[in-house]
PDB file of C-alpha atoms in Angstrom:
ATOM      1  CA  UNK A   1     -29.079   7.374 -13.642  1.00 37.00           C
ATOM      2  CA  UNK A   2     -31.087   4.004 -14.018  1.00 40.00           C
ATOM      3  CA  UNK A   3     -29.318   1.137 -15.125  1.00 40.00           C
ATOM      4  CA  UNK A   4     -31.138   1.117 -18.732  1.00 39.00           C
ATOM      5  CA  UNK A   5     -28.661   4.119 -19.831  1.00 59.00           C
ATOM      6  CA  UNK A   6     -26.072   2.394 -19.211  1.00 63.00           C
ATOM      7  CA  UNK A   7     -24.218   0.245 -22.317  1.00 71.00           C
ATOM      8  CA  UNK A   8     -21.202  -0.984 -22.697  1.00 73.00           C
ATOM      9  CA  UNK A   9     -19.285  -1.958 -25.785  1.00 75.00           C
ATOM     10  CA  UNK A  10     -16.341  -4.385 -26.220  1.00 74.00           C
ATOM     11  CA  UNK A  11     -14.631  -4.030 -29.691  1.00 73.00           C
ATOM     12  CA  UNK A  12     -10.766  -3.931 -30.761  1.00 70.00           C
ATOM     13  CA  UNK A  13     -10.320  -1.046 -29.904  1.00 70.00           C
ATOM     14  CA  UNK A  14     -11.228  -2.052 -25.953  1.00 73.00           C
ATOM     15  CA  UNK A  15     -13.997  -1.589 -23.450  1.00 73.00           C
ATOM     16  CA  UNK A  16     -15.966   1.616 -23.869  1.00 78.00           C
ATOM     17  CA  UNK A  17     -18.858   1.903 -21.030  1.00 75.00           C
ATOM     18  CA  UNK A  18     -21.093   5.044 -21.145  1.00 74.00           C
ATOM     19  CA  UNK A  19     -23.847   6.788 -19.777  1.00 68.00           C
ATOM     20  CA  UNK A  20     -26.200   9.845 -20.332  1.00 64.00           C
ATOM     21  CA  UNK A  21     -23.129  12.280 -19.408  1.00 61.00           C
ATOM     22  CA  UNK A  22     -19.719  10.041 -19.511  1.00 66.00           C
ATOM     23  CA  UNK A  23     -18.053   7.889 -21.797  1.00 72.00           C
ATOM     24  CA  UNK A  24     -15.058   5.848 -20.288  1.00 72.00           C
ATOM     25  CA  UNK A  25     -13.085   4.010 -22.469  1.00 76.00           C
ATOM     26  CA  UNK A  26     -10.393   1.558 -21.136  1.00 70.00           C
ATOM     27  CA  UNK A  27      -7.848   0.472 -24.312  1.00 70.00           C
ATOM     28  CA  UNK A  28      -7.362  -3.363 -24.889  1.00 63.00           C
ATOM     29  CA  UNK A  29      -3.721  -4.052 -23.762  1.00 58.00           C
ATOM     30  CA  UNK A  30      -0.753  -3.691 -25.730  1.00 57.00           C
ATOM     31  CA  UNK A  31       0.962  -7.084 -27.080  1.00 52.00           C
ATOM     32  CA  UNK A  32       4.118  -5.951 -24.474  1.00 53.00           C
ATOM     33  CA  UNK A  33       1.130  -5.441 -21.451  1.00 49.00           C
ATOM     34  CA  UNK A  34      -0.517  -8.780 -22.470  1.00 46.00           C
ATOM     35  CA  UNK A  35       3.005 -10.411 -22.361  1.00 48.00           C
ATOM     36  CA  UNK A  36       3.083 -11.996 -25.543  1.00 45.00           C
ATOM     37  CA  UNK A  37       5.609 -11.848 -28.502  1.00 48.00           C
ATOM     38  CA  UNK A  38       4.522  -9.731 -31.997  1.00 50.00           C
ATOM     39  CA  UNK A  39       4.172 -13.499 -33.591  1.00 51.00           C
ATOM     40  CA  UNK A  40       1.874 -14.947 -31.228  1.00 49.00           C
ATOM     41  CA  UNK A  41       0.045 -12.026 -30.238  1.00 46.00           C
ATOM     42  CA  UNK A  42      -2.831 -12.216 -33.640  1.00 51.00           C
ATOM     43  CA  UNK A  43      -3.332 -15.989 -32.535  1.00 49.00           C
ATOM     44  CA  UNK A  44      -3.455 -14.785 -28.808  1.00 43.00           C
ATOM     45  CA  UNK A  45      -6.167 -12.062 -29.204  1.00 44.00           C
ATOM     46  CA  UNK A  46      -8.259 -14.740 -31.649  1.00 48.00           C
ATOM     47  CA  UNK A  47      -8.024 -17.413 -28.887  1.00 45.00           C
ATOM     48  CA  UNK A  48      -8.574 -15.476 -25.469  1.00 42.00           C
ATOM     49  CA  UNK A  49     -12.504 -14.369 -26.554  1.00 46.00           C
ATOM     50  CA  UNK A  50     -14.317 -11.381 -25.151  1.00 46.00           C
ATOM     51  CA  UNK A  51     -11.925  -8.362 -23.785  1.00 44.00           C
ATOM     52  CA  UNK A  52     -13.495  -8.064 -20.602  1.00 43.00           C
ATOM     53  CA  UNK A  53     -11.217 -11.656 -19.820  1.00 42.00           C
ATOM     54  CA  UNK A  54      -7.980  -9.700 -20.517  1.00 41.00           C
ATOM     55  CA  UNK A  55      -9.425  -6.037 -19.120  1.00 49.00           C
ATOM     56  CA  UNK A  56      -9.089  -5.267 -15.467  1.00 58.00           C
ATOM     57  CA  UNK A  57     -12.683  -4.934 -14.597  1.00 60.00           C
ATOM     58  CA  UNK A  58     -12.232  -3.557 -11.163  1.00 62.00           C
ATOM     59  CA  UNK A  59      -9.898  -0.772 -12.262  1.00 64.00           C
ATOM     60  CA  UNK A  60     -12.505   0.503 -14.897  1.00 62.00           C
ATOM     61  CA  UNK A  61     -15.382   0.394 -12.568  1.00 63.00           C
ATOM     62  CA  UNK A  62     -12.697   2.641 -10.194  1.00 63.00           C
ATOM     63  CA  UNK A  63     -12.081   5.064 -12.734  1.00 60.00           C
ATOM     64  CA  UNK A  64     -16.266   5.423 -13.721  1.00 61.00           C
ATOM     65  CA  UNK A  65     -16.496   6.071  -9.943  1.00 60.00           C
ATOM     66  CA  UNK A  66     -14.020   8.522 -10.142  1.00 56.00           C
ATOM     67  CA  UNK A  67     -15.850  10.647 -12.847  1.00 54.00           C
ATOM     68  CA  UNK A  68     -19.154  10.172 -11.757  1.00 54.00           C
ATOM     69  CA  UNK A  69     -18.434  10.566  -7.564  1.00 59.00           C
ATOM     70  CA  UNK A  70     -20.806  13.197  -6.013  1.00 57.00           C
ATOM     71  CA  UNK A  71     -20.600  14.579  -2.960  1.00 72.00           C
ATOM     72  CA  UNK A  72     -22.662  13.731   0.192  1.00 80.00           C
ATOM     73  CA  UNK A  73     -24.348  16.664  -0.124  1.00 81.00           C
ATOM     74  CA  UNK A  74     -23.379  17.717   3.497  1.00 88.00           C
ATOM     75  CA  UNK A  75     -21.326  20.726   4.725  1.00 91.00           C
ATOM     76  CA  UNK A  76     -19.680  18.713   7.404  1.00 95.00           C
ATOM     77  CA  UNK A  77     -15.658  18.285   7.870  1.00 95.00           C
ATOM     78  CA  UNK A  78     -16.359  14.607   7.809  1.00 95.00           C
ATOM     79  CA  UNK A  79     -18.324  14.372   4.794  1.00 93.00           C
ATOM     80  CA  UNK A  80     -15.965  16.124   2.807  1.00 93.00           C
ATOM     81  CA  UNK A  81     -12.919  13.733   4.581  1.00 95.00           C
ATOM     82  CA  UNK A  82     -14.462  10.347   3.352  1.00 93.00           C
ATOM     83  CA  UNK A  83     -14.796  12.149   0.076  1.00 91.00           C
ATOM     84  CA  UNK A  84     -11.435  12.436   0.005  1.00 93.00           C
ATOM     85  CA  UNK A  85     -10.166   9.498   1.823  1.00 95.00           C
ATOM     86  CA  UNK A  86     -13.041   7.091   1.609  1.00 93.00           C
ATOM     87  CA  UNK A  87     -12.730   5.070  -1.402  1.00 91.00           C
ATOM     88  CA  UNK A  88     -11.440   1.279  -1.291  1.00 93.00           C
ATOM     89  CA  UNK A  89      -7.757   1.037  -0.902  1.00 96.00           C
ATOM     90  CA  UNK A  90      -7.113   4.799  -0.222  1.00 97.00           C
ATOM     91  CA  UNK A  91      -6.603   4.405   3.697  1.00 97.00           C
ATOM     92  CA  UNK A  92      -3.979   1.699   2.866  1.00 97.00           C
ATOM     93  CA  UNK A  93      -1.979   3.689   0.394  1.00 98.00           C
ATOM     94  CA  UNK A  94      -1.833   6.136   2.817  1.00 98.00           C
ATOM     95  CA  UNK A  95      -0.733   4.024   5.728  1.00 97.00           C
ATOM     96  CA  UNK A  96       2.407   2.540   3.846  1.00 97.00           C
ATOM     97  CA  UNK A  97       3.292   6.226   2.885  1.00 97.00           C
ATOM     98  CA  UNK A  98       4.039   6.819   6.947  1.00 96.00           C
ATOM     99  CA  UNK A  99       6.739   4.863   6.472  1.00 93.00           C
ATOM    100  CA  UNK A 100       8.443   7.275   3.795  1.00 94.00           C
ATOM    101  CA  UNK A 101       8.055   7.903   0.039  1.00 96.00           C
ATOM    102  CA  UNK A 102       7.767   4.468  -2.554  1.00 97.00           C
ATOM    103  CA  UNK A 103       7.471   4.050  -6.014  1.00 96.00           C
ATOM    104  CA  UNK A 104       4.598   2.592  -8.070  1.00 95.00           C
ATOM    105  CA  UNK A 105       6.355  -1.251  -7.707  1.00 95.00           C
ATOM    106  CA  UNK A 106       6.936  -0.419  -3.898  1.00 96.00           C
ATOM    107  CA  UNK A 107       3.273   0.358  -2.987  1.00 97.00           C
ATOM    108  CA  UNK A 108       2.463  -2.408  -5.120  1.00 96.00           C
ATOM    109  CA  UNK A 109       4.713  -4.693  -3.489  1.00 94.00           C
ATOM    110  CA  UNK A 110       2.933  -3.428  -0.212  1.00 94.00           C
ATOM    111  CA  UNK A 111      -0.831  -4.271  -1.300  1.00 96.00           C
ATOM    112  CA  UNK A 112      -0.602  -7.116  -3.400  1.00 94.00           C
ATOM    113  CA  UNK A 113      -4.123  -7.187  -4.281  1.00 94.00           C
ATOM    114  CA  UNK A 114      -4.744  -4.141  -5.552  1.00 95.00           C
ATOM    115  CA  UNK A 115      -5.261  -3.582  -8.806  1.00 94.00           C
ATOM    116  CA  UNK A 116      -2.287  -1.858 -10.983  1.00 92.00           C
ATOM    117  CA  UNK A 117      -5.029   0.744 -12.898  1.00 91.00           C
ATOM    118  CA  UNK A 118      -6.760   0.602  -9.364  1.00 93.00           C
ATOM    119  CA  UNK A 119      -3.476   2.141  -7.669  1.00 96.00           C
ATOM    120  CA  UNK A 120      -2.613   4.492 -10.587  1.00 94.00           C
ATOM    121  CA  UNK A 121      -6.633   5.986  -9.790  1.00 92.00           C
ATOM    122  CA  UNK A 122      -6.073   6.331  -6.621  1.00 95.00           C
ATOM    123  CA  UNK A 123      -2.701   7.875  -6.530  1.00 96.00           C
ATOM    124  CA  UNK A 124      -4.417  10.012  -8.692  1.00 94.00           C
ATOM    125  CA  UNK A 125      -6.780  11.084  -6.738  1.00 94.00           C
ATOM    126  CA  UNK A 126      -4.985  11.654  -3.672  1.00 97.00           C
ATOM    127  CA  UNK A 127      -2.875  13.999  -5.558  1.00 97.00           C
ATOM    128  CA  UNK A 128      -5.525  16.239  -6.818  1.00 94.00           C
ATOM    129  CA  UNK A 129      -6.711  16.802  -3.229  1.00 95.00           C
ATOM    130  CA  UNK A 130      -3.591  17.579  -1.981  1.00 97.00           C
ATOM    131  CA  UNK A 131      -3.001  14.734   0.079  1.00 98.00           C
ATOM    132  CA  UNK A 132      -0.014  13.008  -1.781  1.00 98.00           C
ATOM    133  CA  UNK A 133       2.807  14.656  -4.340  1.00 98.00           C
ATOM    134  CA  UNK A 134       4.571  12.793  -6.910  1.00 97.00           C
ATOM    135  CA  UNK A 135       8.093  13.453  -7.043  1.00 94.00           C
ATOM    136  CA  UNK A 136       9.455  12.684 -10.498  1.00 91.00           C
ATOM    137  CA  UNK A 137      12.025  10.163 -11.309  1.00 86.00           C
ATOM    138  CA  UNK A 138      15.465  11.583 -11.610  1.00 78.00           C
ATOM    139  CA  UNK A 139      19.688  10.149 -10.984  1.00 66.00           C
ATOM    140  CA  UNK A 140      21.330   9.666  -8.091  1.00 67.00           C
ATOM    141  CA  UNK A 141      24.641  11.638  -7.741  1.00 62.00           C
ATOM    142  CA  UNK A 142      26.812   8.016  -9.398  1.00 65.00           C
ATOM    143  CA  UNK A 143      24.068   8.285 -12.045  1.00 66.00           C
ATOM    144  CA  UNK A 144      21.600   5.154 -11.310  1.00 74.00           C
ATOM    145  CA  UNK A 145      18.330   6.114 -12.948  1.00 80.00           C
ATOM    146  CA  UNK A 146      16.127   6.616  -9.507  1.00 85.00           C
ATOM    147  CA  UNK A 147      12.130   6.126 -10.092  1.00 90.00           C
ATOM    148  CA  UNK A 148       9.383   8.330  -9.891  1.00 93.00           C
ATOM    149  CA  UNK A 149       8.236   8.081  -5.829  1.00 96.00           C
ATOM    150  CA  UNK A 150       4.856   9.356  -4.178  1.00 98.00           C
ATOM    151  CA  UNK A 151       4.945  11.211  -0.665  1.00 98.00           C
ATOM    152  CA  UNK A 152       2.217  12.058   1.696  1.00 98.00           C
ATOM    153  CA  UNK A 153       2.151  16.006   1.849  1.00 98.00           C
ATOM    154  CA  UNK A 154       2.066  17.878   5.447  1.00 98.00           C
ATOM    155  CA  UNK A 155      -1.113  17.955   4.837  1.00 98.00           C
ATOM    156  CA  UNK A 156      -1.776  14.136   4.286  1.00 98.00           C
ATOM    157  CA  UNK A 157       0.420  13.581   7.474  1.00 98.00           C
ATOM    158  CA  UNK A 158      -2.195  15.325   8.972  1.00 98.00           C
ATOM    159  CA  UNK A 159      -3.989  11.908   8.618  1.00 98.00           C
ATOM    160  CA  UNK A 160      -1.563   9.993  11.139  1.00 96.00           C
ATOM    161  CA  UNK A 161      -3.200  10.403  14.323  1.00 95.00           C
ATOM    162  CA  UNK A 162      -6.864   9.336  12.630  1.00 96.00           C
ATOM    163  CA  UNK A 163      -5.360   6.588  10.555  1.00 96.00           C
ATOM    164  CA  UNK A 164      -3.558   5.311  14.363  1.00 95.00           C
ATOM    165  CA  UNK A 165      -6.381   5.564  16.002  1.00 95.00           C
ATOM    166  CA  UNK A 166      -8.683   3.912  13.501  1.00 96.00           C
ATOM    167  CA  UNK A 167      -6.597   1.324  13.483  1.00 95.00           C
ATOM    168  CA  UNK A 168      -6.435   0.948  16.909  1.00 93.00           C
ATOM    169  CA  UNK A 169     -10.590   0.418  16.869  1.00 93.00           C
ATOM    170  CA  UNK A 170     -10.327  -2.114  13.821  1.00 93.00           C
ATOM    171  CA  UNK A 171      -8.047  -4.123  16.105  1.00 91.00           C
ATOM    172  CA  UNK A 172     -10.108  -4.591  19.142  1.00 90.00           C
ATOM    173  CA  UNK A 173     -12.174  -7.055  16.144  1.00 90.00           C
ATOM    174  CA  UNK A 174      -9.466  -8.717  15.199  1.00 87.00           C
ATOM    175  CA  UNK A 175      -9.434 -12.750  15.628  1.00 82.00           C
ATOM    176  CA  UNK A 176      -6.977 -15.114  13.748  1.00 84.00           C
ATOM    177  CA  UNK A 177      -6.331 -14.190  10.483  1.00 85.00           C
ATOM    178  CA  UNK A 178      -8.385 -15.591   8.105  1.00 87.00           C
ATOM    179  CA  UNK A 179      -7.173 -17.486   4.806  1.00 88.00           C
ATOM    180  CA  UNK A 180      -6.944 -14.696   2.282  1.00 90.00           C
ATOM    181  CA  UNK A 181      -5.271 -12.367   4.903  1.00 90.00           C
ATOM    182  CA  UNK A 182      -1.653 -11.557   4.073  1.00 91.00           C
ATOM    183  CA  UNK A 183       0.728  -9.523   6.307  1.00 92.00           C
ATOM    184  CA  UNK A 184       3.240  -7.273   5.012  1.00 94.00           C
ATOM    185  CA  UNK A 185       6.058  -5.042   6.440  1.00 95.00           C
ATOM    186  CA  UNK A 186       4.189  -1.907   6.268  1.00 95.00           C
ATOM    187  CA  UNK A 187       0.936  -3.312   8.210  1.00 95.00           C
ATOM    188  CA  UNK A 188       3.483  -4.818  11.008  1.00 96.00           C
ATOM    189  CA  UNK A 189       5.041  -1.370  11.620  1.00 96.00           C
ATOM    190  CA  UNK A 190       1.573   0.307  11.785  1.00 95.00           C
ATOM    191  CA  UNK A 191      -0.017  -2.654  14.317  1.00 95.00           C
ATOM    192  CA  UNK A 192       3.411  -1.607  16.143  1.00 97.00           C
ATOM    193  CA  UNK A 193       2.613   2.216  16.112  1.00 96.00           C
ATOM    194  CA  UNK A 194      -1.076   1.279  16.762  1.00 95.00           C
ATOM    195  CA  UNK A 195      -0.370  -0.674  19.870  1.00 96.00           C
ATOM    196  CA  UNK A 196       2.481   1.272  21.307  1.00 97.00           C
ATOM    197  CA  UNK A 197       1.555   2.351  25.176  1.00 96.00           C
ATOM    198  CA  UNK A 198       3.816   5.200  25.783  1.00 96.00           C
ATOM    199  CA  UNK A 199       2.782   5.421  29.590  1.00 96.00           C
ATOM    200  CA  UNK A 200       4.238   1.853  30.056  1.00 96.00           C
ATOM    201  CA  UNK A 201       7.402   2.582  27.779  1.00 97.00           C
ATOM    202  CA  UNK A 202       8.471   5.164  30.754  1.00 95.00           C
ATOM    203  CA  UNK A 203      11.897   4.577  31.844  1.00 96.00           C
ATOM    204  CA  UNK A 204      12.918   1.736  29.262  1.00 96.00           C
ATOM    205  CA  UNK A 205      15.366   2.032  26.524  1.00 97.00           C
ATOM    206  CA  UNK A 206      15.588  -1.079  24.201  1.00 98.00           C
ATOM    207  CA  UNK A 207      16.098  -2.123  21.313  1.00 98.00           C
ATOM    208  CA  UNK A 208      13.619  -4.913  19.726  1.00 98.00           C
ATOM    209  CA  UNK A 209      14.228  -6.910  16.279  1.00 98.00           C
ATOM    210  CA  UNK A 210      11.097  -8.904  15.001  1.00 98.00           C
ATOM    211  CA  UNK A 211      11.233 -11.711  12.670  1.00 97.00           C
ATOM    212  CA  UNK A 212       8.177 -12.860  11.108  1.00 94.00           C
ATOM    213  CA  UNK A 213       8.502 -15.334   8.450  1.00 87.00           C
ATOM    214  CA  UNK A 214      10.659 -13.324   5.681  1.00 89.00           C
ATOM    215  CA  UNK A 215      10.189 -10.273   7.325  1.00 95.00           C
ATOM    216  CA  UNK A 216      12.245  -8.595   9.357  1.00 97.00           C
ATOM    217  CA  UNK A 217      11.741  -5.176  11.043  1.00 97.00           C
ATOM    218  CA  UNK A 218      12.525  -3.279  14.575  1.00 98.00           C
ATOM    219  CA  UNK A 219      11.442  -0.874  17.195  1.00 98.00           C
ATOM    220  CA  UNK A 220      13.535   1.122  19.302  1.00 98.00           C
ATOM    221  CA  UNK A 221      12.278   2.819  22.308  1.00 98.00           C
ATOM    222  CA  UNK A 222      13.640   5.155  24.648  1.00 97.00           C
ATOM    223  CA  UNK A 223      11.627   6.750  27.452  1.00 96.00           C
ATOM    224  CA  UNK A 224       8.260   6.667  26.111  1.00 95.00           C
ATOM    225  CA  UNK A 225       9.151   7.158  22.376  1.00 97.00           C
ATOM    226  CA  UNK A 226       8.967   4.469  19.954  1.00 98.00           C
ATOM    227  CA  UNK A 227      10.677   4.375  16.328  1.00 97.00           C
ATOM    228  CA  UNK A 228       9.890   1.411  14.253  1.00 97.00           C
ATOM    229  CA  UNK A 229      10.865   0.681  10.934  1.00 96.00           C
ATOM    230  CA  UNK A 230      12.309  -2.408   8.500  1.00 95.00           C
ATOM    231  CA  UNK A 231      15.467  -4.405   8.589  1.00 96.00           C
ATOM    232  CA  UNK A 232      17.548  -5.510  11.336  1.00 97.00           C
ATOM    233  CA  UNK A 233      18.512  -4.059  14.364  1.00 97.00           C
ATOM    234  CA  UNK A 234      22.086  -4.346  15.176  1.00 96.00           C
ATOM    235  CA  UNK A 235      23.128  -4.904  18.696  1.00 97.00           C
ATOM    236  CA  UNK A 236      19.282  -5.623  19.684  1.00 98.00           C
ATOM    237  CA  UNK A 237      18.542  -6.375  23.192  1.00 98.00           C
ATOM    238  CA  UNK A 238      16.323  -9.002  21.923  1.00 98.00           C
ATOM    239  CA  UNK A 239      15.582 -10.828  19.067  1.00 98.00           C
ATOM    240  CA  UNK A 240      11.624 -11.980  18.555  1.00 98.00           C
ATOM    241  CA  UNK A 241      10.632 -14.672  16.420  1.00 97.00           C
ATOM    242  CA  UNK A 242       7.569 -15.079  17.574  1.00 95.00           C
ATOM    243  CA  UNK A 243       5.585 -17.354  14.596  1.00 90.00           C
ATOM    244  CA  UNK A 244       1.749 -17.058  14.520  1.00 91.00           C
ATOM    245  CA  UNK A 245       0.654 -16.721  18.405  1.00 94.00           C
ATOM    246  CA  UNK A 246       2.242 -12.567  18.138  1.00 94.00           C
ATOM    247  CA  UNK A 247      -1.231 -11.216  17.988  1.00 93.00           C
ATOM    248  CA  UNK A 248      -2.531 -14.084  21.067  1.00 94.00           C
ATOM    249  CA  UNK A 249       0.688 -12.428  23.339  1.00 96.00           C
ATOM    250  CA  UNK A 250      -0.355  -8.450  21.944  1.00 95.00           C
ATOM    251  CA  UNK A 251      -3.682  -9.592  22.397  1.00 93.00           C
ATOM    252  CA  UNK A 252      -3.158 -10.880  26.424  1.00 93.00           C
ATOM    253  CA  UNK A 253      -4.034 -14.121  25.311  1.00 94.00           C
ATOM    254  CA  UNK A 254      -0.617 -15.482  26.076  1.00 96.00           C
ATOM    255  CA  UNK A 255       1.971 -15.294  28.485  1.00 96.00           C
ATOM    256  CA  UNK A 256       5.161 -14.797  27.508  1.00 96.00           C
ATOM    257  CA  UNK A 257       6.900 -17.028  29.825  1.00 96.00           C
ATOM    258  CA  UNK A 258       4.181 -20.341  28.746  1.00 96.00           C
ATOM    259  CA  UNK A 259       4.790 -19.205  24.844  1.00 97.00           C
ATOM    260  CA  UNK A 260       9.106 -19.711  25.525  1.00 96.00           C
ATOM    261  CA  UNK A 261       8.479 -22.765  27.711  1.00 95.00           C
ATOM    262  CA  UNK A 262       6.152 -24.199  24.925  1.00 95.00           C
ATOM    263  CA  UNK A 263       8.414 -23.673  21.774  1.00 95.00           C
ATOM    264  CA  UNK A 264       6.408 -21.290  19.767  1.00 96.00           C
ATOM    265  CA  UNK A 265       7.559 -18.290  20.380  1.00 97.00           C
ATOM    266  CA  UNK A 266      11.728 -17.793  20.245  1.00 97.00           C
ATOM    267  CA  UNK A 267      13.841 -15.147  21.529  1.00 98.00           C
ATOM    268  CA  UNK A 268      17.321 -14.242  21.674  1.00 98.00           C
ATOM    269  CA  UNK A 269      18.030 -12.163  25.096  1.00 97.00           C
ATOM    270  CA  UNK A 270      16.236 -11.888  28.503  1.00 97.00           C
ATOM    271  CA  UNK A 271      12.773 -12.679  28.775  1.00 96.00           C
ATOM    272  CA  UNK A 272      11.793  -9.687  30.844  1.00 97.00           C
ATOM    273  CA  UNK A 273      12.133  -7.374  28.135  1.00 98.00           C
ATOM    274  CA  UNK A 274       9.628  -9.590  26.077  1.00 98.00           C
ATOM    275  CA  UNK A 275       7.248  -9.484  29.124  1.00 97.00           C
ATOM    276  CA  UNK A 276       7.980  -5.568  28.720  1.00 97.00           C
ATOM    277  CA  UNK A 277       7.250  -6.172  25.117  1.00 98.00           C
ATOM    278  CA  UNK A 278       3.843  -7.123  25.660  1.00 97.00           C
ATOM    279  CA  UNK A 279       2.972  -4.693  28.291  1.00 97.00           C
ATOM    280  CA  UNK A 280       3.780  -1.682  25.608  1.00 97.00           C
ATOM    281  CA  UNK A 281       2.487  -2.840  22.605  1.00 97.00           C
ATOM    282  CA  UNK A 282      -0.786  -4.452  23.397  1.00 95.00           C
ATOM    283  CA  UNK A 283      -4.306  -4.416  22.816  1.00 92.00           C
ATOM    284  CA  UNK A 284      -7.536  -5.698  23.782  1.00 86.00           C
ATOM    285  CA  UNK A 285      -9.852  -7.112  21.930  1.00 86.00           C
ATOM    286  CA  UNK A 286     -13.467  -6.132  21.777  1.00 75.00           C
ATOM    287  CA  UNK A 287     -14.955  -9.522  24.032  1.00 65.00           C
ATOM    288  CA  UNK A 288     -18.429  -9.136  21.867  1.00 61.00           C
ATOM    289  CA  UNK A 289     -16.402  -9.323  18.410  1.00 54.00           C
ATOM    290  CA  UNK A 290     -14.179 -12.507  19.762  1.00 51.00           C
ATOM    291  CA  UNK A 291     -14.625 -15.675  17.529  1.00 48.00           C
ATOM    292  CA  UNK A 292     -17.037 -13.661  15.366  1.00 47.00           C
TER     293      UNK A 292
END
């Protein structure tokens, strides 16, 4: 389809962009969605100019490449995966399900940046291919209303070991983080997972509690098997607060001991288990992709 069939239209009613075979129309926001009171909302709508400056464009260009999405073409197992798990944000929505079932507000809590409509899509589509179930909202036994919640199905846990391992690859590139990066709770316990050595866990049982900025989460592991997750750990063997130089001590960049002596990294117990730390969750990084 050549980009002379397309047209797009932007009237009260919202933003209606078609083709030869689609129409997609997104509605303009309701006065409660835009915020506003019913008083101010005629003088709003006169004042703001054209719809696309109150219409999520992103999330409408999602949903036209949800109903116009082909295939490769290609009978191949990976073809028909990054059909399914390809699209922009997908991979991400899938990683903070590891850590158990969230509602719409605790995924969006998780990726700031995406996109409400863009999240909704998504969801969407991850539940018609099987890979995620909604679970409707419902009470809890002292009768709090409890909200709708999305969970990966056995089928989208499947995913684990390739999401792990991908991640794993994508960190060997990582430098510092760069000015639009944010890190959340759900990213730290997958660079945890990620990182995790179980042949240099053998033999150790501890208990680790992380605090990073307003974040707090912890990793137990006993004998070679690691189980991370948020909050505090009570009775950890040692508190980590280790500021920004975490990924420079992961990384091998860092030693421990200079990082305690220096002030910027803290910890609450005995040092060897941080040097044990960074022996089982470590990574190296790709010496080609360094400082690009």
């Amino acid at each position: 389809m050549n980009e002379a069939r397309w047209r797009m239209v932007v009237d009260r009613e919202g933003v209606t962009i078609a083709g030869d075979r689609f129409r997609l129309t997104a509605a303009r926001p309701s006065r409660e969605e835009a915020g506003v009171v019913p008083d101010e909302a005629d003088a709003l709508f006169a004042e703001i100019g054209p719809l696309e400056s109150i219409v999520d464009m992103e999330s409408i260009l999602s949903e036209l490449q949800t109903v116009t999405r082909g295939s490769y073409g290609q009978f191949c197992g990976l073809s028909r995966a990054l059909e399914m798990v390809g699209e922009r944000w997908v991979l991400l929505i899938v990683r903070d399900l590891f850590t158990g079932p969230k509602s719409l507000p605790e995924l969006r809590r998780g990726l700031p940046r995406i996109p409400a409509a863009t999240l909704d899509v998504r969801l969407r589509e991850l539940e018609r291919t099987g890979v995620v179930r909604r679970l409707p909202a419902g009470t809890e036994d002292g009768g709090a209303a409890q909200p709708a919640v999305y969970e990966l199905t056995e089928y989208g846990r499947q995913l684990e070991r390739a999401v792990i391992e991908l991640s794993r690859w994508g960190a060997r590139s990582l430098g510092e983080p760069r000015p639009e990066d944010v890190v959340t709770v759900n990213s730290m316990i997958m660079a945890l997972r990620t990182t995790f050595r179980p042949e240099a866990a053998r033999g150790l049982t501890a208990g680790y509690e992380l605090r990073l900025g307003g974040m707090v989460l912890h990793a137990r592991v006993e004998d070679g098997v690691l189980s991370v997750g948020e909050g505090a750990l009570p009775g950890a063997d040692l508190v980590i607060e280790p500021g920004p130089v975490l990924r420079a001590l992961m990384a091998g960049e860092l030693d421990p001991a200079e990082a305690i002596e220096s002030g910027s990294l803290r910890i609450v117990g005995d040092p060897a288990l941080m040097t044990r730390f960074v022996e089982i969750f470590t990574f190296r990084p790709e010496p080609s992709l360094v400082g690009s």
